[in-house]
Amino acid sequence: MVELTKANFDAQVTEASGLVLVDFWSPGCGPCRMMEPVLEAVAARHPAVRFAKLDAAANPDIAWAFNVVSVPAFVLFRDGVPVGEIVGAVPARRIEELIAP
């Protein structure tokens, strides 16, 4: 899981080719913490997808740029363009449906 910051967001997400799933989270968010093992399990089953996480509380400008107003939020990027999203804690199946071709 790639840790995103303002310094590496573009290189890792908006300038990247292929699929990147960004987990917008916050340290004080219980549902965000509950999603960590779910995302790790999905990432292990889908090595072709890059999984990354961005602390939305520390980087509100990036979160707002992608209309993230509630966490956890998962935004799927294809070749740097957002193509889908899920808001809230969800089962692994929903994440896998989002990243399915």
Short mmCIF file of N, CA and C in Angstrom, two decimals:
data_model
loop_
_atom_site.label_atom_id
_atom_site.label_comp_id
_atom_site.label_asym_id
_atom_site.label_seq_id
_atom_site.Cartn_x
_atom_site.Cartn_y
_atom_site.Cartn_z
N MET A 1 0.86 -1.17 0.00
CA MET A 1 0.00 0.00 0.00
C MET A 1 0.91 1.24 0.00
N VAL A 2 0.77 2.05 -1.01
CA VAL A 2 1.58 3.26 -1.15
C VAL A 2 0.99 4.37 -0.28
N GLU A 3 1.83 5.00 0.52
CA GLU A 3 1.41 6.15 1.33
C GLU A 3 1.52 7.40 0.46
N LEU A 4 0.41 8.08 0.25
CA LEU A 4 0.40 9.26 -0.60
C LEU A 4 0.55 10.54 0.22
N THR A 5 1.22 11.51 -0.39
CA THR A 5 1.38 12.85 0.18
C THR A 5 1.17 13.84 -0.96
N LYS A 6 1.16 15.10 -0.61
CA LYS A 6 1.06 16.14 -1.64
C LYS A 6 2.23 16.03 -2.62
N ALA A 7 3.40 15.64 -2.10
CA ALA A 7 4.59 15.56 -2.93
C ALA A 7 4.57 14.44 -3.96
N ASN A 8 3.91 13.31 -3.63
CA ASN A 8 3.96 12.17 -4.56
C ASN A 8 2.61 11.82 -5.19
N PHE A 9 1.55 12.55 -4.87
CA PHE A 9 0.22 12.18 -5.35
C PHE A 9 0.16 12.14 -6.88
N ASP A 10 0.61 13.18 -7.53
CA ASP A 10 0.52 13.20 -9.00
C ASP A 10 1.32 12.06 -9.63
N ALA A 11 2.54 11.85 -9.18
CA ALA A 11 3.37 10.79 -9.76
C ALA A 11 2.76 9.41 -9.53
N GLN A 12 2.17 9.19 -8.37
CA GLN A 12 1.62 7.88 -8.02
C GLN A 12 0.20 7.65 -8.52
N VAL A 13 -0.54 8.74 -8.79
CA VAL A 13 -1.96 8.58 -9.12
C VAL A 13 -2.33 9.23 -10.45
N THR A 14 -2.28 10.55 -10.53
CA THR A 14 -2.81 11.23 -11.72
C THR A 14 -1.90 11.12 -12.94
N GLU A 15 -0.65 10.80 -12.74
CA GLU A 15 0.26 10.60 -13.87
C GLU A 15 0.59 9.13 -14.10
N ALA A 16 -0.05 8.25 -13.32
CA ALA A 16 0.24 6.82 -13.39
C ALA A 16 -0.61 6.16 -14.47
N SER A 17 -0.07 5.10 -15.04
CA SER A 17 -0.85 4.31 -15.99
C SER A 17 -1.45 3.13 -15.24
N GLY A 18 -2.54 2.61 -15.80
CA GLY A 18 -3.20 1.47 -15.18
C GLY A 18 -4.16 1.90 -14.09
N LEU A 19 -4.54 0.93 -13.26
CA LEU A 19 -5.51 1.16 -12.19
C LEU A 19 -4.83 1.49 -10.87
N VAL A 20 -5.34 2.53 -10.21
CA VAL A 20 -4.88 2.90 -8.88
C VAL A 20 -6.12 3.13 -8.03
N LEU A 21 -6.22 2.43 -6.91
CA LEU A 21 -7.32 2.64 -5.97
C LEU A 21 -6.78 3.45 -4.80
N VAL A 22 -7.34 4.64 -4.61
CA VAL A 22 -6.90 5.50 -3.51
C VAL A 22 -7.90 5.43 -2.37
N ASP A 23 -7.39 5.10 -1.20
CA ASP A 23 -8.17 5.08 0.03
C ASP A 23 -7.98 6.44 0.70
N PHE A 24 -9.03 7.27 0.70
CA PHE A 24 -9.00 8.53 1.42
C PHE A 24 -9.48 8.21 2.83
N TRP A 25 -8.63 8.44 3.82
CA TRP A 25 -8.91 8.05 5.19
C TRP A 25 -8.51 9.16 6.14
N SER A 26 -8.75 8.95 7.42
CA SER A 26 -8.36 9.89 8.46
C SER A 26 -7.99 9.09 9.71
N PRO A 27 -6.96 9.53 10.43
CA PRO A 27 -6.51 8.77 11.60
C PRO A 27 -7.57 8.59 12.68
N GLY A 28 -8.48 9.52 12.85
CA GLY A 28 -9.49 9.41 13.89
C GLY A 28 -10.76 8.70 13.46
N CYS A 29 -10.73 8.07 12.30
CA CYS A 29 -11.92 7.44 11.71
C CYS A 29 -11.92 5.94 11.99
N GLY A 30 -12.87 5.49 12.81
CA GLY A 30 -12.98 4.06 13.13
C GLY A 30 -13.26 3.20 11.91
N PRO A 31 -14.24 3.57 11.07
CA PRO A 31 -14.48 2.77 9.87
C PRO A 31 -13.27 2.70 8.93
N CYS A 32 -12.48 3.77 8.91
CA CYS A 32 -11.26 3.76 8.09
C CYS A 32 -10.30 2.68 8.59
N ARG A 33 -10.14 2.59 9.90
CA ARG A 33 -9.25 1.57 10.46
C ARG A 33 -9.79 0.17 10.21
N MET A 34 -11.13 0.03 10.23
CA MET A 34 -11.73 -1.28 9.96
C MET A 34 -11.47 -1.73 8.52
N MET A 35 -11.31 -0.79 7.62
CA MET A 35 -11.11 -1.12 6.20
C MET A 35 -9.68 -1.53 5.88
N GLU A 36 -8.71 -1.21 6.73
CA GLU A 36 -7.31 -1.53 6.45
C GLU A 36 -7.09 -3.00 6.12
N PRO A 37 -7.52 -3.96 6.96
CA PRO A 37 -7.28 -5.37 6.62
C PRO A 37 -8.08 -5.81 5.39
N VAL A 38 -9.24 -5.20 5.16
CA VAL A 38 -10.03 -5.54 3.97
C VAL A 38 -9.26 -5.14 2.72
N LEU A 39 -8.73 -3.93 2.71
CA LEU A 39 -7.97 -3.46 1.55
C LEU A 39 -6.70 -4.27 1.34
N GLU A 40 -6.03 -4.61 2.43
CA GLU A 40 -4.81 -5.41 2.31
C GLU A 40 -5.12 -6.77 1.68
N ALA A 41 -6.23 -7.38 2.07
CA ALA A 41 -6.61 -8.68 1.51
C ALA A 41 -6.95 -8.55 0.02
N VAL A 42 -7.71 -7.51 -0.34
CA VAL A 42 -8.06 -7.30 -1.75
C VAL A 42 -6.80 -7.01 -2.57
N ALA A 43 -5.92 -6.20 -2.03
CA ALA A 43 -4.66 -5.86 -2.73
C ALA A 43 -3.84 -7.12 -2.98
N ALA A 44 -3.81 -8.03 -2.03
CA ALA A 44 -3.05 -9.26 -2.20
C ALA A 44 -3.61 -10.12 -3.33
N ARG A 45 -4.92 -10.05 -3.56
CA ARG A 45 -5.55 -10.83 -4.62
C ARG A 45 -5.51 -10.14 -5.98
N HIS A 46 -5.15 -8.85 -6.01
CA HIS A 46 -5.16 -8.09 -7.27
C HIS A 46 -3.85 -7.32 -7.44
N PRO A 47 -2.76 -8.04 -7.73
CA PRO A 47 -1.46 -7.39 -7.83
C PRO A 47 -1.33 -6.42 -9.01
N ALA A 48 -2.21 -6.49 -9.99
CA ALA A 48 -2.13 -5.58 -11.13
C ALA A 48 -2.67 -4.19 -10.80
N VAL A 49 -3.37 -4.06 -9.67
CA VAL A 49 -3.93 -2.78 -9.25
C VAL A 49 -3.03 -2.19 -8.17
N ARG A 50 -2.68 -0.91 -8.31
CA ARG A 50 -1.90 -0.23 -7.27
C ARG A 50 -2.89 0.27 -6.21
N PHE A 51 -2.63 -0.05 -4.96
CA PHE A 51 -3.44 0.41 -3.84
C PHE A 51 -2.65 1.47 -3.10
N ALA A 52 -3.30 2.59 -2.81
CA ALA A 52 -2.63 3.70 -2.15
C ALA A 52 -3.59 4.33 -1.14
N LYS A 53 -3.02 5.05 -0.18
CA LYS A 53 -3.87 5.70 0.82
C LYS A 53 -3.38 7.12 1.05
N LEU A 54 -4.36 8.00 1.24
CA LEU A 54 -4.07 9.41 1.49
C LEU A 54 -4.82 9.86 2.73
N ASP A 55 -4.10 10.45 3.67
CA ASP A 55 -4.71 11.00 4.87
C ASP A 55 -5.45 12.27 4.46
N ALA A 56 -6.78 12.17 4.36
CA ALA A 56 -7.58 13.30 3.89
C ALA A 56 -7.57 14.46 4.87
N ALA A 57 -7.40 14.18 6.15
CA ALA A 57 -7.35 15.26 7.14
C ALA A 57 -6.07 16.08 6.99
N ALA A 58 -4.98 15.44 6.63
CA ALA A 58 -3.71 16.14 6.45
C ALA A 58 -3.58 16.76 5.06
N ASN A 59 -4.41 16.30 4.12
CA ASN A 59 -4.34 16.78 2.74
C ASN A 59 -5.75 17.13 2.22
N PRO A 60 -6.43 18.07 2.90
CA PRO A 60 -7.81 18.36 2.51
C PRO A 60 -7.95 18.92 1.10
N ASP A 61 -6.93 19.62 0.62
CA ASP A 61 -7.01 20.19 -0.73
C ASP A 61 -7.09 19.09 -1.78
N ILE A 62 -6.35 18.01 -1.60
CA ILE A 62 -6.41 16.89 -2.54
C ILE A 62 -7.76 16.19 -2.43
N ALA A 63 -8.22 15.97 -1.21
CA ALA A 63 -9.52 15.32 -1.01
C ALA A 63 -10.63 16.13 -1.67
N TRP A 64 -10.65 17.44 -1.46
CA TRP A 64 -11.67 18.30 -2.06
C TRP A 64 -11.59 18.28 -3.57
N ALA A 65 -10.38 18.20 -4.12
CA ALA A 65 -10.21 18.19 -5.58
C ALA A 65 -10.93 17.00 -6.22
N PHE A 66 -11.10 15.93 -5.44
CA PHE A 66 -11.78 14.73 -5.96
C PHE A 66 -13.15 14.53 -5.29
N ASN A 67 -13.71 15.62 -4.76
CA ASN A 67 -15.04 15.63 -4.16
C ASN A 67 -15.20 14.67 -2.99
N VAL A 68 -14.12 14.43 -2.27
CA VAL A 68 -14.18 13.57 -1.09
C VAL A 68 -14.55 14.45 0.11
N VAL A 69 -15.75 14.24 0.65
CA VAL A 69 -16.20 15.02 1.79
C VAL A 69 -16.45 14.13 3.01
N SER A 70 -16.37 12.82 2.84
CA SER A 70 -16.58 11.87 3.92
C SER A 70 -15.59 10.72 3.75
N VAL A 71 -15.07 10.24 4.88
CA VAL A 71 -14.13 9.12 4.83
C VAL A 71 -14.71 7.95 5.63
N PRO A 72 -14.37 6.73 5.29
CA PRO A 72 -13.47 6.38 4.19
C PRO A 72 -14.16 6.56 2.83
N ALA A 73 -13.34 6.92 1.86
CA ALA A 73 -13.80 7.01 0.48
C ALA A 73 -12.72 6.36 -0.39
N PHE A 74 -13.16 5.62 -1.37
CA PHE A 74 -12.24 4.89 -2.25
C PHE A 74 -12.50 5.37 -3.67
N VAL A 75 -11.47 5.94 -4.29
CA VAL A 75 -11.61 6.45 -5.65
C VAL A 75 -10.70 5.63 -6.55
N LEU A 76 -11.29 5.09 -7.61
CA LEU A 76 -10.53 4.30 -8.58
C LEU A 76 -10.11 5.20 -9.73
N PHE A 77 -8.82 5.21 -10.03
CA PHE A 77 -8.27 5.97 -11.15
C PHE A 77 -7.82 4.99 -12.22
N ARG A 78 -8.14 5.29 -13.47
CA ARG A 78 -7.63 4.52 -14.60
C ARG A 78 -6.83 5.48 -15.46
N ASP A 79 -5.55 5.21 -15.58
CA ASP A 79 -4.64 6.09 -16.34
C ASP A 79 -4.76 7.54 -15.88
N GLY A 80 -4.84 7.73 -14.57
CA GLY A 80 -4.84 9.06 -13.98
C GLY A 80 -6.18 9.76 -13.90
N VAL A 81 -7.24 9.12 -14.39
CA VAL A 81 -8.57 9.73 -14.40
C VAL A 81 -9.49 8.98 -13.45
N PRO A 82 -10.20 9.70 -12.56
CA PRO A 82 -11.14 9.00 -11.67
C PRO A 82 -12.29 8.39 -12.47
N VAL A 83 -12.54 7.09 -12.23
CA VAL A 83 -13.58 6.38 -12.99
C VAL A 83 -14.63 5.73 -12.10
N GLY A 84 -14.47 5.80 -10.79
CA GLY A 84 -15.45 5.20 -9.89
C GLY A 84 -15.10 5.50 -8.45
N GLU A 85 -16.10 5.37 -7.58
CA GLU A 85 -15.85 5.61 -6.17
C GLU A 85 -16.85 4.87 -5.30
N ILE A 86 -16.43 4.67 -4.07
CA ILE A 86 -17.28 4.10 -3.03
C ILE A 86 -17.03 4.94 -1.78
N VAL A 87 -18.10 5.26 -1.07
CA VAL A 87 -17.97 6.00 0.18
C VAL A 87 -18.48 5.12 1.31
N GLY A 88 -17.68 5.04 2.37
CA GLY A 88 -18.08 4.28 3.55
C GLY A 88 -17.39 2.93 3.63
N ALA A 89 -17.51 2.31 4.80
CA ALA A 89 -16.94 0.98 5.02
C ALA A 89 -17.81 -0.04 4.29
N VAL A 90 -17.17 -0.87 3.50
CA VAL A 90 -17.90 -1.85 2.68
C VAL A 90 -17.18 -3.20 2.74
N PRO A 91 -17.87 -4.28 2.37
CA PRO A 91 -17.21 -5.58 2.31
C PRO A 91 -16.22 -5.64 1.14
N ALA A 92 -15.30 -6.56 1.23
CA ALA A 92 -14.28 -6.73 0.19
C ALA A 92 -14.90 -6.90 -1.19
N ARG A 93 -16.04 -7.57 -1.26
CA ARG A 93 -16.71 -7.82 -2.53
C ARG A 93 -16.99 -6.52 -3.28
N ARG A 94 -17.40 -5.46 -2.57
CA ARG A 94 -17.69 -4.17 -3.21
C ARG A 94 -16.43 -3.54 -3.80
N ILE A 95 -15.32 -3.65 -3.08
CA ILE A 95 -14.05 -3.13 -3.60
C ILE A 95 -13.67 -3.90 -4.85
N GLU A 96 -13.81 -5.21 -4.80
CA GLU A 96 -13.46 -6.03 -5.96
C GLU A 96 -14.36 -5.74 -7.16
N GLU A 97 -15.63 -5.44 -6.92
CA GLU A 97 -16.53 -5.06 -8.02
C GLU A 97 -16.07 -3.74 -8.64
N LEU A 98 -15.60 -2.82 -7.82
CA LEU A 98 -15.14 -1.52 -8.32
C LEU A 98 -13.92 -1.67 -9.23
N ILE A 99 -12.99 -2.53 -8.83
CA ILE A 99 -11.74 -2.65 -9.61
C ILE A 99 -11.82 -3.67 -10.73
N ALA A 100 -12.95 -4.39 -10.84
CA ALA A 100 -13.10 -5.38 -11.90
C ALA A 100 -13.10 -4.70 -13.27
N PRO A 101 -12.50 -5.36 -14.27
CA PRO A 101 -12.46 -4.76 -15.60
C PRO A 101 -13.83 -4.65 -16.24
#
